CSV table of C-alpha atoms and ligand atoms in Angstrom, one decimal:
chain,number,residue,atom,x,y,z
A,2,MET,CA,0.0,0.0,0.0
A,3,ASP,CA,3.0,2.3,0.4
A,4,GLY,CA,3.8,4.6,-2.4
A,5,HIS,CA,0.5,6.1,-3.4
A,6,LEU,CA,1.5,9.4,-2.0
A,7,ILE,CA,5.2,9.2,-3.0
A,8,HIS,CA,4.8,11.7,-5.8
A,9,LEU,CA,3.1,14.2,-3.5
A,10,ASN,CA,6.1,14.3,-1.2
A,11,ARG,CA,8.7,14.0,-3.8
A,12,GLU,CA,7.6,17.4,-5.1
A,13,GLU,CA,9.6,19.4,-2.6
A,14,GLU,CA,8.1,22.7,-3.7
A,15,TYR,CA,4.6,21.5,-3.3
A,16,SER,CA,5.0,20.5,0.3
A,17,GLU,CA,6.9,23.7,1.0
A,18,GLY,CA,4.1,25.6,-0.7
A,19,ALA,CA,1.5,23.8,1.3
A,20,SER,CA,3.1,24.5,4.6
A,21,ARG,CA,4.5,27.9,4.0
A,22,GLY,CA,2.2,30.8,5.0
A,23,ARG,CA,-0.4,28.4,6.4
A,24,SER,CA,1.5,27.3,9.5
A,25,GLY,CA,-0.2,24.9,11.7
A,26,ARG,CA,-2.0,23.0,9.0
A,27,VAL,CA,0.8,20.8,7.7
A,28,GLU,CA,3.7,21.6,9.9
A,29,GLY,CA,4.3,18.9,12.5
A,30,MET,CA,2.6,16.3,10.4
A,31,ASP,CA,5.1,13.9,9.1
A,32,LYS,CA,4.8,12.0,5.9
A,33,ASP,CA,3.4,8.9,7.6
A,34,LEU,CA,0.7,10.9,9.2
A,35,LEU,CA,-0.2,12.6,6.0
A,36,GLN,CA,-0.3,9.3,4.3
A,37,LEU,CA,-2.6,8.0,7.0
A,38,VAL,CA,-5.0,10.9,6.6
A,39,PHE,CA,-4.9,10.6,2.8
A,40,ASP,CA,-5.8,6.9,2.9
A,41,ASN,CA,-8.4,7.2,5.6
A,42,MET,CA,-10.5,9.9,4.2
A,43,TYR,CA,-14.2,9.2,3.6
A,44,ASN,CA,-13.9,10.4,0.0
A,45,GLY,CA,-11.8,8.9,-2.7
A,46,ILE,CA,-8.9,11.2,-3.8
A,47,TYR,CA,-7.3,11.2,-7.3
A,48,ILE,CA,-4.4,13.4,-8.0
A,49,ALA,CA,-3.2,14.2,-11.5
A,50,ASP,CA,-0.7,16.7,-12.8
A,51,GLY,CA,-1.3,19.5,-15.3
A,52,GLN,CA,-0.9,17.1,-18.2
A,53,GLY,CA,-3.4,14.7,-16.9
A,54,VAL,CA,-0.9,12.1,-15.6
A,55,THR,CA,-2.0,10.2,-12.5
A,56,LEU,CA,0.2,11.0,-9.5
A,57,GLY,CA,-1.7,9.1,-6.9
A,58,VAL,CA,-4.9,7.8,-5.5
A,59,ASN,CA,-5.9,7.1,-2.0
A,60,LYS,CA,-7.0,3.8,-0.6
A,61,THR,CA,-10.6,4.8,-0.5
A,62,PHE,CA,-10.5,5.5,-4.2
A,63,GLU,CA,-9.0,2.0,-4.8
A,64,GLU,CA,-11.9,0.5,-2.8
A,65,MET,CA,-14.7,2.5,-4.3
A,66,SER,CA,-13.5,2.1,-7.9
A,67,GLY,CA,-12.3,-1.5,-7.6
A,68,ILE,CA,-9.1,-0.4,-9.5
A,69,PRO,CA,-5.7,-0.9,-7.8
A,70,ALA,CA,-3.4,2.2,-7.7
A,71,GLU,CA,-0.7,0.3,-9.6
A,72,GLU,CA,-2.9,0.3,-12.7
A,73,LEU,CA,-3.4,4.1,-12.6
A,74,VAL,CA,-0.3,5.8,-11.2
A,75,GLY,CA,2.1,7.1,-13.8
A,76,ARG,CA,-0.5,6.8,-16.6
A,77,SER,CA,-2.1,9.6,-18.5
A,78,LEU,CA,-5.9,10.0,-18.0
A,79,TYR,CA,-6.0,10.5,-21.8
A,80,ASP,CA,-5.1,6.8,-22.1
A,81,LEU,CA,-7.5,5.7,-19.3
A,82,VAL,CA,-10.7,7.4,-20.6
A,83,GLY,CA,-13.0,6.2,-23.3
A,84,PRO,CA,-16.1,4.0,-23.8
A,85,ASP,CA,-14.2,0.7,-23.4
A,86,ASN,CA,-11.6,2.0,-21.0
A,87,TYR,CA,-11.1,2.4,-17.3
A,88,PHE,CA,-13.3,5.5,-17.0
A,89,SER,CA,-16.1,6.7,-19.2
A,90,GLY,CA,-14.8,10.2,-18.7
A,91,ALA,CA,-12.6,12.2,-16.4
A,92,ALA,CA,-13.3,15.5,-14.6
A,93,SER,CA,-9.5,16.2,-14.6
A,94,LEU,CA,-9.3,16.4,-18.3
A,95,VAL,CA,-12.2,18.8,-18.4
A,96,VAL,CA,-10.5,20.8,-15.7
A,97,ILE,CA,-7.4,21.0,-17.9
A,98,GLU,CA,-9.5,22.2,-20.8
A,99,ARG,CA,-11.5,24.8,-18.8
A,100,ARG,CA,-8.9,25.7,-16.3
A,101,ALA,CA,-11.7,25.8,-13.7
A,102,PRO,CA,-13.3,23.4,-11.2
A,103,VAL,CA,-15.6,20.8,-12.7
A,104,THR,CA,-18.1,18.4,-11.2
A,105,ALA,CA,-19.1,15.3,-13.2
A,106,THR,CA,-20.3,11.7,-12.7
A,107,TYR,CA,-18.7,8.8,-14.5
A,108,SER,CA,-18.8,5.1,-14.7
A,109,THR,CA,-15.8,2.7,-14.5
A,110,LYS,CA,-14.9,-0.5,-16.2
A,111,THR,CA,-15.4,-2.2,-12.9
A,112,GLY,CA,-19.1,-1.3,-13.0
A,113,ARG,CA,-19.0,1.6,-10.5
A,114,LYS,CA,-20.6,5.0,-10.7
A,115,LEU,CA,-18.5,7.9,-9.3
A,116,LEU,CA,-19.1,11.5,-8.7
A,117,VAL,CA,-16.0,13.6,-9.1
A,118,LYS,CA,-15.2,17.1,-8.1
A,119,GLY,CA,-12.0,18.2,-9.8
A,120,LYS,CA,-10.1,21.3,-8.7
A,121,PRO,CA,-7.1,22.9,-10.4
A,122,ILE,CA,-4.1,24.0,-8.3
A,123,PHE,CA,-2.1,26.6,-10.2
A,124,ASP,CA,1.6,27.4,-10.0
A,125,PRO,CA,2.9,31.0,-9.8
A,126,ASP,CA,3.1,31.2,-13.6
A,127,GLY,CA,-0.6,30.4,-13.9
A,128,GLU,CA,-0.1,26.9,-15.2
A,129,ILE,CA,-2.1,24.0,-13.8
A,130,ARG,CA,0.3,22.2,-11.4
A,131,TYR,CA,-2.1,19.6,-10.0
A,132,ILE,CA,-5.7,18.6,-10.2
A,133,ILE,CA,-7.1,17.3,-7.0
A,134,SER,CA,-10.3,15.4,-7.4
A,135,THR,CA,-12.6,14.4,-4.5
A,136,ILE,CA,-14.8,11.4,-5.3
A,137,TRP,CA,-18.1,10.1,-4.0
A,138,ASP,CA,-19.3,6.6,-4.7
A,139,LEU,CA,-22.8,6.5,-6.3
A,140,THR,CA,-22.7,2.8,-7.2
A,141,VAL,CA,-25.8,0.9,-6.5
A,142,VAL,CA,-24.6,-2.6,-5.5
A,143,GLN,CA,-27.8,-4.3,-6.6
A,144,TYR,CA,-26.8,-4.1,-10.2
A,145,GLN,CA,-23.7,-6.1,-9.8
A,146,GLN,CA,-25.3,-8.9,-8.0
A,147,GLU,CA,-28.0,-9.4,-10.6
A,148,ILE,CA,-26.2,-9.0,-13.8
A,149,ASP,CA,-22.7,-9.7,-15.1
A,150,ALA,CA,-20.0,-7.1,-15.4
A,151,ASP,CA,-20.5,-6.4,-19.1
A,152,MET,CA,-24.2,-5.8,-18.6
A,153,ALA,CA,-23.5,-3.6,-15.6
A,154,ARG,CA,-21.2,-1.6,-17.7
A,155,ASP,CA,-23.6,-1.1,-20.5
A,156,HIS,CA,-26.2,-0.2,-18.0
A,157,LEU,CA,-24.0,2.4,-16.4
A,158,LEU,CA,-22.9,3.9,-19.7
A,159,ALA,CA,-26.6,4.3,-20.7
A,160,GLU,CA,-27.3,6.2,-17.5
A,161,GLU,CA,-27.5,9.9,-17.5
A,162,ASP,CA,-24.5,11.7,-16.1
A,163,ILE,CA,-24.2,15.1,-14.4
A,164,ILE,CA,-21.7,17.6,-15.6
A,165,ALA,CA,-21.2,21.2,-14.5
A,166,CYS,CA,-18.6,23.8,-14.1
A,167,SER,CA,-20.5,27.0,-13.0
A,168,ASP,CA,-20.2,28.2,-9.5
A,169,GLN,CA,-24.0,28.1,-9.2
A,170,MET,CA,-24.2,24.4,-10.0
A,171,GLY,CA,-21.1,23.7,-7.9
A,172,GLN,CA,-23.0,25.1,-4.9
A,173,VAL,CA,-26.1,23.2,-5.7
A,174,ILE,CA,-24.2,19.9,-5.9
A,175,ASP,CA,-22.3,20.7,-2.8
A,176,LEU,CA,-25.5,21.3,-0.9
A,177,ALA,CA,-27.0,18.1,-2.3
A,178,LEU,CA,-24.0,16.1,-1.2
A,179,GLN,CA,-24.1,17.7,2.3
A,180,VAL,CA,-27.7,16.7,2.8
A,181,ALA,CA,-27.7,13.4,0.9
A,182,ASN,CA,-27.0,11.4,4.0
A,183,SER,CA,-29.4,13.2,6.4
A,184,ASP,CA,-32.9,12.0,6.3
A,185,SER,CA,-34.4,15.4,6.0
A,186,THR,CA,-37.0,16.1,3.4
A,187,LEU,CA,-35.8,17.9,0.3
A,188,LEU,CA,-37.6,20.3,-2.1
A,189,ILE,CA,-35.9,20.7,-5.4
A,190,THR,CA,-37.1,23.7,-7.4
A,191,GLY,CA,-36.3,25.0,-10.8
A,192,GLU,CA,-37.6,25.5,-14.3
A,193,THR,CA,-38.5,22.6,-16.6
A,194,GLY,CA,-35.4,20.7,-17.8
A,195,VAL,CA,-32.8,22.1,-15.3
A,196,GLY,CA,-32.0,18.7,-13.9
A,197,LYS,CA,-34.3,18.3,-10.9
A,198,SER,CA,-35.0,14.6,-11.5
A,199,LEU,CA,-31.4,13.9,-12.2
A,200,LEU,CA,-30.2,15.6,-9.0
A,201,GLY,CA,-32.9,13.8,-7.0
A,202,LYS,CA,-31.5,10.5,-8.3
A,203,MET,CA,-28.0,11.6,-7.5
A,204,ILE,CA,-28.9,12.5,-4.0
A,205,HIS,CA,-30.5,9.1,-3.4
A,206,ARG,CA,-27.4,7.4,-4.7
A,207,ALA,CA,-25.1,9.5,-2.6
A,208,SER,CA,-27.1,8.5,0.5
A,209,ALA,CA,-26.9,5.5,2.8
A,210,ARG,CA,-30.2,4.4,1.4
A,211,LYS,CA,-28.8,3.9,-2.1
A,212,ASP,CA,-29.1,0.1,-2.0
A,213,ARG,CA,-32.8,0.4,-1.1
A,214,PRO,CA,-35.3,1.4,-3.8
A,215,LEU,CA,-35.8,4.9,-5.2
A,216,MET,CA,-39.4,5.1,-6.2
A,217,GLN,CA,-40.4,7.9,-8.4
A,218,ILE,CA,-43.8,9.2,-9.3
A,219,ASN,CA,-45.0,12.2,-11.3
A,220,CYS,CA,-48.0,13.7,-9.6
A,221,ALA,CA,-49.1,15.5,-12.8
A,222,SER,CA,-49.1,12.5,-15.1
A,223,ILE,CA,-51.3,10.2,-13.0
A,224,PRO,CA,-55.1,10.8,-12.9
A,225,GLU,CA,-56.2,12.3,-9.6
A,226,SER,CA,-58.3,9.3,-8.8
A,227,LEU,CA,-55.4,6.9,-9.0
A,228,ILE,CA,-52.7,8.9,-7.2
A,229,GLU,CA,-53.8,7.8,-3.7
A,230,SER,CA,-53.6,4.1,-4.6
A,231,GLU,CA,-50.3,4.6,-6.4
A,232,LEU,CA,-48.8,6.3,-3.3
A,233,PHE,CA,-50.4,4.3,-0.5
A,234,GLY,CA,-51.7,1.1,-2.1
A,235,TYR,CA,-55.0,-0.6,-1.1
A,236,GLU,CA,-56.0,-3.6,0.9
A,237,ALA,CA,-57.5,-6.7,-0.6
A,238,GLY,CA,-61.1,-6.2,-1.9
A,239,SER,CA,-61.1,-2.5,-0.9
A,240,PHE,CA,-63.1,-1.3,-3.9
A,241,THR,CA,-64.7,-2.7,-7.0
A,242,GLY,CA,-62.4,-3.0,-10.0
A,243,ALA,CA,-59.4,-3.2,-7.7
A,244,ASP,CA,-57.1,-6.2,-7.7
A,245,ARG,CA,-58.5,-8.7,-5.3
A,246,ARG,CA,-55.2,-9.3,-3.6
A,247,GLY,CA,-54.7,-5.7,-2.9
A,248,LYS,CA,-51.7,-3.6,-4.0
A,249,PRO,CA,-48.7,-2.2,-2.3
A,250,GLY,CA,-48.2,1.6,-2.7
A,251,LEU,CA,-45.1,3.5,-3.6
A,252,PHE,CA,-44.3,4.3,0.0
A,253,GLU,CA,-44.4,0.6,1.0
A,254,MET,CA,-42.2,-0.4,-2.0
A,255,ALA,CA,-39.7,2.3,-1.1
A,256,ASP,CA,-39.4,1.2,2.5
A,257,GLY,CA,-35.8,1.9,3.6
A,258,GLY,CA,-35.2,4.0,0.5
A,259,THR,CA,-36.4,7.2,-1.1
A,260,VAL,CA,-39.6,8.4,-2.6
A,261,PHE,CA,-39.3,11.1,-5.3
A,262,LEU,CA,-42.4,13.0,-5.8
A,263,ASP,CA,-42.1,15.0,-9.0
A,264,GLU,CA,-44.4,18.0,-9.7
A,265,ILE,CA,-45.6,17.9,-6.1
A,266,SER,CA,-47.7,21.1,-6.8
A,267,GLU,CA,-50.2,18.9,-8.6
A,268,LEU,CA,-50.9,16.7,-5.6
A,269,PRO,CA,-54.6,17.1,-4.7
A,270,LEU,CA,-55.3,18.8,-1.4
A,271,HIS,CA,-56.7,15.8,0.4
A,272,LEU,CA,-53.6,13.8,-0.4
A,273,GLN,CA,-51.4,16.7,0.7
A,274,SER,CA,-52.8,16.1,4.2
A,275,LYS,CA,-52.2,12.4,4.0
A,276,LEU,CA,-48.7,13.0,2.8
A,277,LEU,CA,-48.1,15.4,5.7
A,278,GLY,CA,-49.2,12.6,8.1
A,279,VAL,CA,-46.7,10.2,6.6
A,280,LEU,CA,-43.9,12.7,6.9
A,281,GLN,CA,-44.8,13.5,10.5
A,282,ASP,CA,-45.6,10.1,11.9
A,283,LYS,CA,-44.0,7.7,9.4
A,284,GLU,CA,-47.4,6.0,9.4
A,285,PHE,CA,-50.3,5.7,7.0
A,286,PHE,CA,-53.3,3.6,6.1
A,287,LYS,CA,-53.7,1.8,2.8
A,288,ILE,CA,-57.0,2.5,1.0
A,289,GLY,CA,-59.7,0.4,2.7
A,290,GLY,CA,-57.2,-0.5,5.4
A,291,ARG,CA,-57.7,-0.6,9.1
A,292,ARG,CA,-54.2,-1.6,10.1
A,293,VAL,CA,-51.7,1.3,10.4
A,294,ARG,CA,-48.6,0.8,8.3
A,295,THR,CA,-45.2,2.2,9.2
A,296,VAL,CA,-42.6,3.1,6.7
A,297,ASP,CA,-39.1,4.4,6.7
A,298,VAL,CA,-38.7,6.6,3.7
A,299,ARG,CA,-36.9,9.7,2.8
A,300,LEU,CA,-38.9,12.1,0.7
A,301,ILE,CA,-37.5,14.2,-2.1
A,302,ALA,CA,-40.0,16.5,-3.8
A,303,ALA,CA,-39.6,18.5,-7.0
A,304,THR,CA,-41.6,21.3,-8.6
A,305,ASN,CA,-41.2,23.8,-11.3
A,306,ARG,CA,-43.9,26.0,-9.9
A,307,ASP,CA,-43.7,28.7,-7.2
A,308,LEU,CA,-45.1,26.9,-4.2
A,309,THR,CA,-45.2,30.0,-2.0
A,310,ARG,CA,-47.6,31.5,-4.6
A,311,LEU,CA,-49.8,28.4,-4.6
A,312,VAL,CA,-49.8,28.5,-0.8
A,313,ALA,CA,-51.0,32.1,-0.9
A,314,GLU,CA,-53.7,31.1,-3.4
A,315,GLY,CA,-54.8,28.3,-1.1
A,316,ARG,CA,-53.9,25.6,-3.6
A,317,PHE,CA,-51.1,24.1,-1.6
A,318,ARG,CA,-51.1,23.4,2.1
A,319,ALA,CA,-48.9,25.8,4.0
A,320,ASP,CA,-48.0,23.2,6.7
A,321,LEU,CA,-46.9,20.7,4.0
A,322,PHE,CA,-44.9,23.4,2.3
A,323,TYR,CA,-43.0,24.2,5.4
A,324,ARG,CA,-42.5,20.5,6.1
A,325,LEU,CA,-41.1,20.0,2.6
A,326,ASN,CA,-39.1,23.1,2.5
A,327,VAL,CA,-36.7,22.0,5.3
A,328,VAL,CA,-33.8,22.0,2.8
A,329,PRO,CA,-34.7,23.9,-0.3
A,330,ILE,CA,-32.5,23.2,-3.3
A,331,SER,CA,-33.0,25.5,-6.2
A,332,ILE,CA,-31.4,24.8,-9.5
A,333,PRO,CA,-30.8,27.9,-11.6
A,334,PRO,CA,-31.9,28.1,-15.2
A,335,LEU,CA,-29.3,27.4,-17.8
A,336,ARG,CA,-29.3,31.0,-19.0
A,337,GLU,CA,-28.1,32.1,-15.6
A,338,ARG,CA,-25.1,29.8,-15.8
A,339,ARG,CA,-24.0,30.1,-19.3
A,340,GLU,CA,-20.5,28.8,-18.5
A,341,ASP,CA,-22.1,25.4,-18.4
A,342,ILE,CA,-23.3,25.6,-22.0
A,343,PRO,CA,-20.1,24.9,-23.9
A,344,LEU,CA,-19.3,22.1,-21.4
A,345,LEU,CA,-22.7,20.5,-21.9
A,346,VAL,CA,-22.5,21.0,-25.6
A,347,SER,CA,-19.3,19.0,-25.9
A,348,TYR,CA,-20.6,16.4,-23.4
A,349,PHE,CA,-23.8,15.9,-25.5
A,350,LEU,CA,-21.9,16.1,-28.8
A,351,ASP,CA,-19.7,13.3,-27.6
A,352,LYS,CA,-22.6,11.3,-26.2
A,353,PHE,CA,-24.7,11.5,-29.4
A,354,ASN,CA,-21.8,11.0,-31.7
A,355,ARG,CA,-21.2,7.8,-29.9
A,356,SER,CA,-24.8,6.6,-30.0
A,357,HIS,CA,-25.4,7.6,-33.6
A,358,ASN,CA,-21.9,6.5,-34.8
A,359,THR,CA,-21.1,9.9,-36.2
A,360,TYR,CA,-18.0,12.2,-35.8
A,361,LYS,CA,-19.6,15.6,-36.0
A,362,THR,CA,-17.9,18.6,-34.4
A,363,PHE,CA,-19.3,22.1,-33.9
A,364,SER,CA,-17.4,25.3,-34.8
A,365,GLY,CA,-16.5,27.7,-32.1
A,366,GLU,CA,-18.9,30.1,-33.7
A,367,LEU,CA,-21.8,27.7,-33.4
A,368,ILE,CA,-21.0,26.9,-29.8
A,369,GLU,CA,-20.9,30.7,-29.1
A,370,HIS,CA,-24.2,31.0,-30.8
A,371,LEU,CA,-25.7,28.2,-28.7
A,372,SER,CA,-24.3,29.8,-25.6
A,373,ARG,CA,-26.3,33.0,-26.2
A,374,LEU,CA,-29.7,31.4,-26.8
A,375,PRO,CA,-32.3,31.7,-24.0
A,376,TRP,CA,-32.9,27.9,-23.5
A,377,ARG,CA,-36.3,28.2,-22.0
A,378,GLY,CA,-36.4,24.4,-21.8
A,379,ASN,CA,-33.0,24.4,-20.2
A,380,ILE,CA,-30.7,21.4,-20.4
A,381,ARG,CA,-33.4,19.1,-21.9
A,382,GLU,CA,-33.8,21.6,-24.8
A,383,LEU,CA,-30.1,21.9,-25.3
A,384,GLU,CA,-29.7,18.1,-25.2
A,385,ASN,CA,-32.5,17.5,-27.7
A,386,THR,CA,-31.3,20.3,-29.9
A,387,ILE,CA,-27.8,18.8,-30.1
A,388,GLU,CA,-29.2,15.4,-30.9
A,389,ARG,CA,-31.3,16.9,-33.6
A,390,LEU,CA,-28.3,18.8,-35.0
A,391,ILE,CA,-26.3,15.6,-35.1
A,392,VAL,CA,-29.0,13.5,-36.7
A,393,THR,CA,-30.3,16.0,-39.3
A,394,GLY,CA,-27.6,18.6,-39.7
A,395,SER,CA,-25.3,16.9,-42.2
A,396,THR,CA,-25.4,19.7,-44.7
A,397,GLY,CA,-23.2,22.3,-43.1
A,398,GLU,CA,-23.6,24.8,-40.4
A,399,ARG,CA,-25.9,27.2,-42.2
A,400,LEU,CA,-28.6,24.7,-41.8
A,401,LEU,CA,-27.6,24.1,-38.2
A,402,PHE,CA,-28.0,27.7,-37.4
A,403,SER,CA,-31.4,27.8,-39.0
A,404,LEU,CA,-32.4,24.9,-36.9
A,405,VAL,CA,-31.8,26.7,-33.7
A,406,GLU,CA,-32.6,30.2,-34.9
A,407,GLY,CA,-35.8,30.1,-37.0
A,408,GLU,CA,-35.9,31.6,-40.5
A,409,GLU,CA,-37.2,34.8,-41.8
A,410,ILE,CA,-40.8,35.2,-42.7
A,411,ARG,CA,-41.6,35.2,-46.4
A,412,GLU,CA,-44.9,36.2,-48.1
A,413,ASP,CA,-44.4,34.7,-51.5
A,414,ARG,CA,-45.7,31.3,-50.6
A,415,PRO,CA,-49.2,29.9,-50.0
A,416,LEU,CA,-50.3,30.7,-46.5
A,417,PRO,CA,-51.5,27.2,-45.5
A,418,GLU,CA,-48.1,25.8,-46.5
A,419,GLN,CA,-46.3,28.4,-44.4
A,420,LEU,CA,-48.7,27.9,-41.5
A,421,ALA,CA,-48.2,24.2,-41.5
A,422,GLU,CA,-44.4,24.8,-41.5
A,423,PHE,CA,-44.7,27.2,-38.7
A,424,GLU,CA,-46.9,24.8,-36.7
A,425,GLU,CA,-44.3,22.1,-37.3
A,426,LYS,CA,-41.6,24.4,-35.9
A,427,ILE,CA,-43.6,25.2,-32.8
A,428,LEU,CA,-44.2,21.6,-32.1
A,429,LEU,CA,-40.6,20.5,-32.7
A,430,GLN,CA,-39.3,23.3,-30.5
A,431,ALA,CA,-41.9,22.4,-27.8
A,432,ARG,CA,-40.7,18.8,-28.0
A,433,ARG,CA,-37.1,19.8,-27.5
A,434,ARG,CA,-38.2,22.0,-24.6
A,435,TYR,CA,-40.6,19.8,-22.7
A,436,GLY,CA,-40.0,16.3,-23.8
A,437,SER,CA,-43.3,14.7,-23.1
A,438,THR,CA,-46.6,15.2,-25.1
A,439,ARG,CA,-48.4,15.9,-21.8
A,440,LYS,CA,-46.1,18.9,-21.1
A,441,ILE,CA,-46.3,20.1,-24.6
A,442,ALA,CA,-50.0,20.0,-24.6
A,443,ALA,CA,-50.2,22.0,-21.3
A,444,ALA,CA,-47.7,24.6,-22.7
A,445,ILE,CA,-49.4,25.2,-26.1
A,446,GLY,CA,-52.9,24.7,-25.0
A,447,ILE,CA,-54.1,21.8,-27.2
A,448,SER,CA,-55.0,18.3,-26.3
A,449,GLN,CA,-52.3,15.7,-25.6
A,450,ALA,CA,-53.9,13.5,-28.3
A,451,SER,CA,-53.5,16.2,-31.0
A,452,VAL,CA,-49.9,16.8,-29.9
A,453,ALA,CA,-49.2,13.1,-30.3
A,454,ARG,CA,-51.0,12.9,-33.6
A,455,LYS,CA,-49.3,16.0,-35.1
A,456,LEU,CA,-45.8,15.0,-33.9
A,457,HIS,CA,-46.3,11.5,-35.3
A,458,ARG,CA,-47.2,13.0,-38.7
A,459,ILE,CA,-44.2,15.2,-38.7
A,460,ASP,CA,-41.9,12.3,-37.8
A,461,MET,CA,-43.4,10.2,-40.6
A,462,GLU,CA,-43.0,12.9,-43.1
A,463,GLU,CA,-39.4,13.4,-42.0
A,464,LYS,CA,-38.7,9.8,-42.4
A,465,ARG,CA,-40.1,9.7,-45.9
A,466,GLY,CA,-38.1,12.9,-46.7
A,467,ASN,CA,-34.9,11.4,-45.4
A,468,GLY,CA,-35.4,8.1,-47.2
A,469,LYS,CA,-35.6,9.9,-50.6
B,522,ATP,N1,-25.9,18.9,-15.2
B,522,ATP,C1,-26.3,18.1,-16.2
B,522,ATP,N2,-25.4,17.4,-16.9
B,522,ATP,C2,-25.8,16.6,-17.9
B,522,ATP,N3,-27.1,16.4,-18.2
B,522,ATP,C3,-28.1,17.0,-17.5
B,522,ATP,C4,-27.7,17.9,-16.5
B,522,ATP,N4,-28.9,18.4,-16.0
B,522,ATP,C5,-29.9,17.9,-16.6
B,522,ATP,N5,-29.4,17.0,-17.6
B,522,ATP,C6,-30.2,16.3,-18.6
B,522,ATP,O1,-31.3,17.2,-19.0
B,522,ATP,C7,-32.5,16.4,-19.1
B,522,ATP,C8,-33.5,17.1,-18.2
B,522,ATP,O2,-33.2,16.9,-16.9
B,522,ATP,P1,-34.3,16.5,-15.8
B,522,ATP,O3,-35.3,15.5,-16.4
B,522,ATP,O4,-33.6,16.1,-14.6
B,522,ATP,O5,-35.0,17.9,-15.6
B,522,ATP,P2,-36.2,18.3,-14.6
B,522,ATP,O6,-35.8,19.6,-14.0
B,522,ATP,O7,-36.6,17.2,-13.8
B,522,ATP,O8,-37.3,18.7,-15.7
B,522,ATP,P3,-39.0,18.7,-15.5
B,522,ATP,O9,-39.3,19.8,-14.6
B,522,ATP,O10,-39.5,18.9,-16.8
B,522,ATP,O11,-39.3,17.4,-14.8
B,522,ATP,C9,-32.2,15.0,-18.7
B,522,ATP,O12,-32.0,14.3,-19.9
B,522,ATP,C10,-30.9,15.1,-17.9
B,522,ATP,O13,-30.2,13.9,-18.0
B,523,MG,MG1,-38.3,16.0,-13.7
């Protein structure tokens, strides 16, 4: 085990720099003690130099990644990263590119999921001297028991990763990690597509509950009459039409784990009271049940609406709001953290190039252009836009620009034709923004069925057009 830290101490200047001017922190700690601290930290630590060469990892990192230090130390991260390599990505390499702290999640070839916060340490000339990465384990052990390593890997690679470099997101993720292990109720707020669901999942996986279920439900997408039975289940024979054997609810299935209630603002008032009861007493009754049930769940709720306003309007229970709002986590819209845009663009470009087997790149000009757009649908819209650019934008960047910008209005063509085209654009933009037909319907005020029908027609026409 000795030797992981050798490089750290060999660099005389570094240890001098670390102790000089900050007396009391390192002075008096000998090398063995530092090594002991290094290896016994709760987090994994990965140290690379300014070129991306691995200088050392601590014992915790070896344990959480399942990769021995010998396989990493002395090797360049550029050689360790790739779809069939040790790591699916590396925060350190992004740190080198951006010269700023970066947070990202990655999977490893050993079937682990890691959250990495990489931080550059500069030398007096402003060059990156070291990159110190602190690592959290987000692996869910269940996967590995059920399926073999290859499948676990594919599964992990298909999962959505988080990546961010803005201060605002850095703070959000820090807060999320701080509270992950407490059992307090969390309320995640933010516009559509900012990453609320993704963060909720990350919090669950950073918590001690990670090997128990994360049960997710969207309160807006389930008919009001069914939400109660979805959440709390019902006893055998409790109402006509119900399954005779009864049914467990989400809370029961999540026992020991986490319940994620998306779009909590849409929860009907009478269920808000019932939910409050569960939060306060950890007890509830199933529908038609007389026996009180106890559960141990952590609740994470999310909303893109202003709950304080709904409380003022009497549409959301104040006591529930206060109960939920113990730790508010608010994710800022993408347009308020534009530094994240180029980073996300290259992340999604890479992801979709991989899945579509293409090798497209974007010019600096296009990336700049993308960085200036309002992104009302936030990261979801950015992600969908990039996928669309990759799939359809094979004929040069003029076309790419027009896809994200919208074209000028012309009056020398039949109106119905232009209207149809305009309708198509609205629908496609709404799809990039909102993702689901339900959300699109709510946003543009037509029925979900017509949204689905119209989009289907557009897709069919496009297919025919592409096949020509
Ligand atoms: N920081 C990030 N890095 C990479 N991908 C992200 C990030 N944030 C969000 N995404 C991606 O953007 C998409 C939208 O995220 P998500 O579904 O979590 O948003 P949301 O806030 O829950 O939206 P809604 O309010 O509509 O439910 C997802 O595909 C998600 O993987
Ligand atoms: Mg969501």
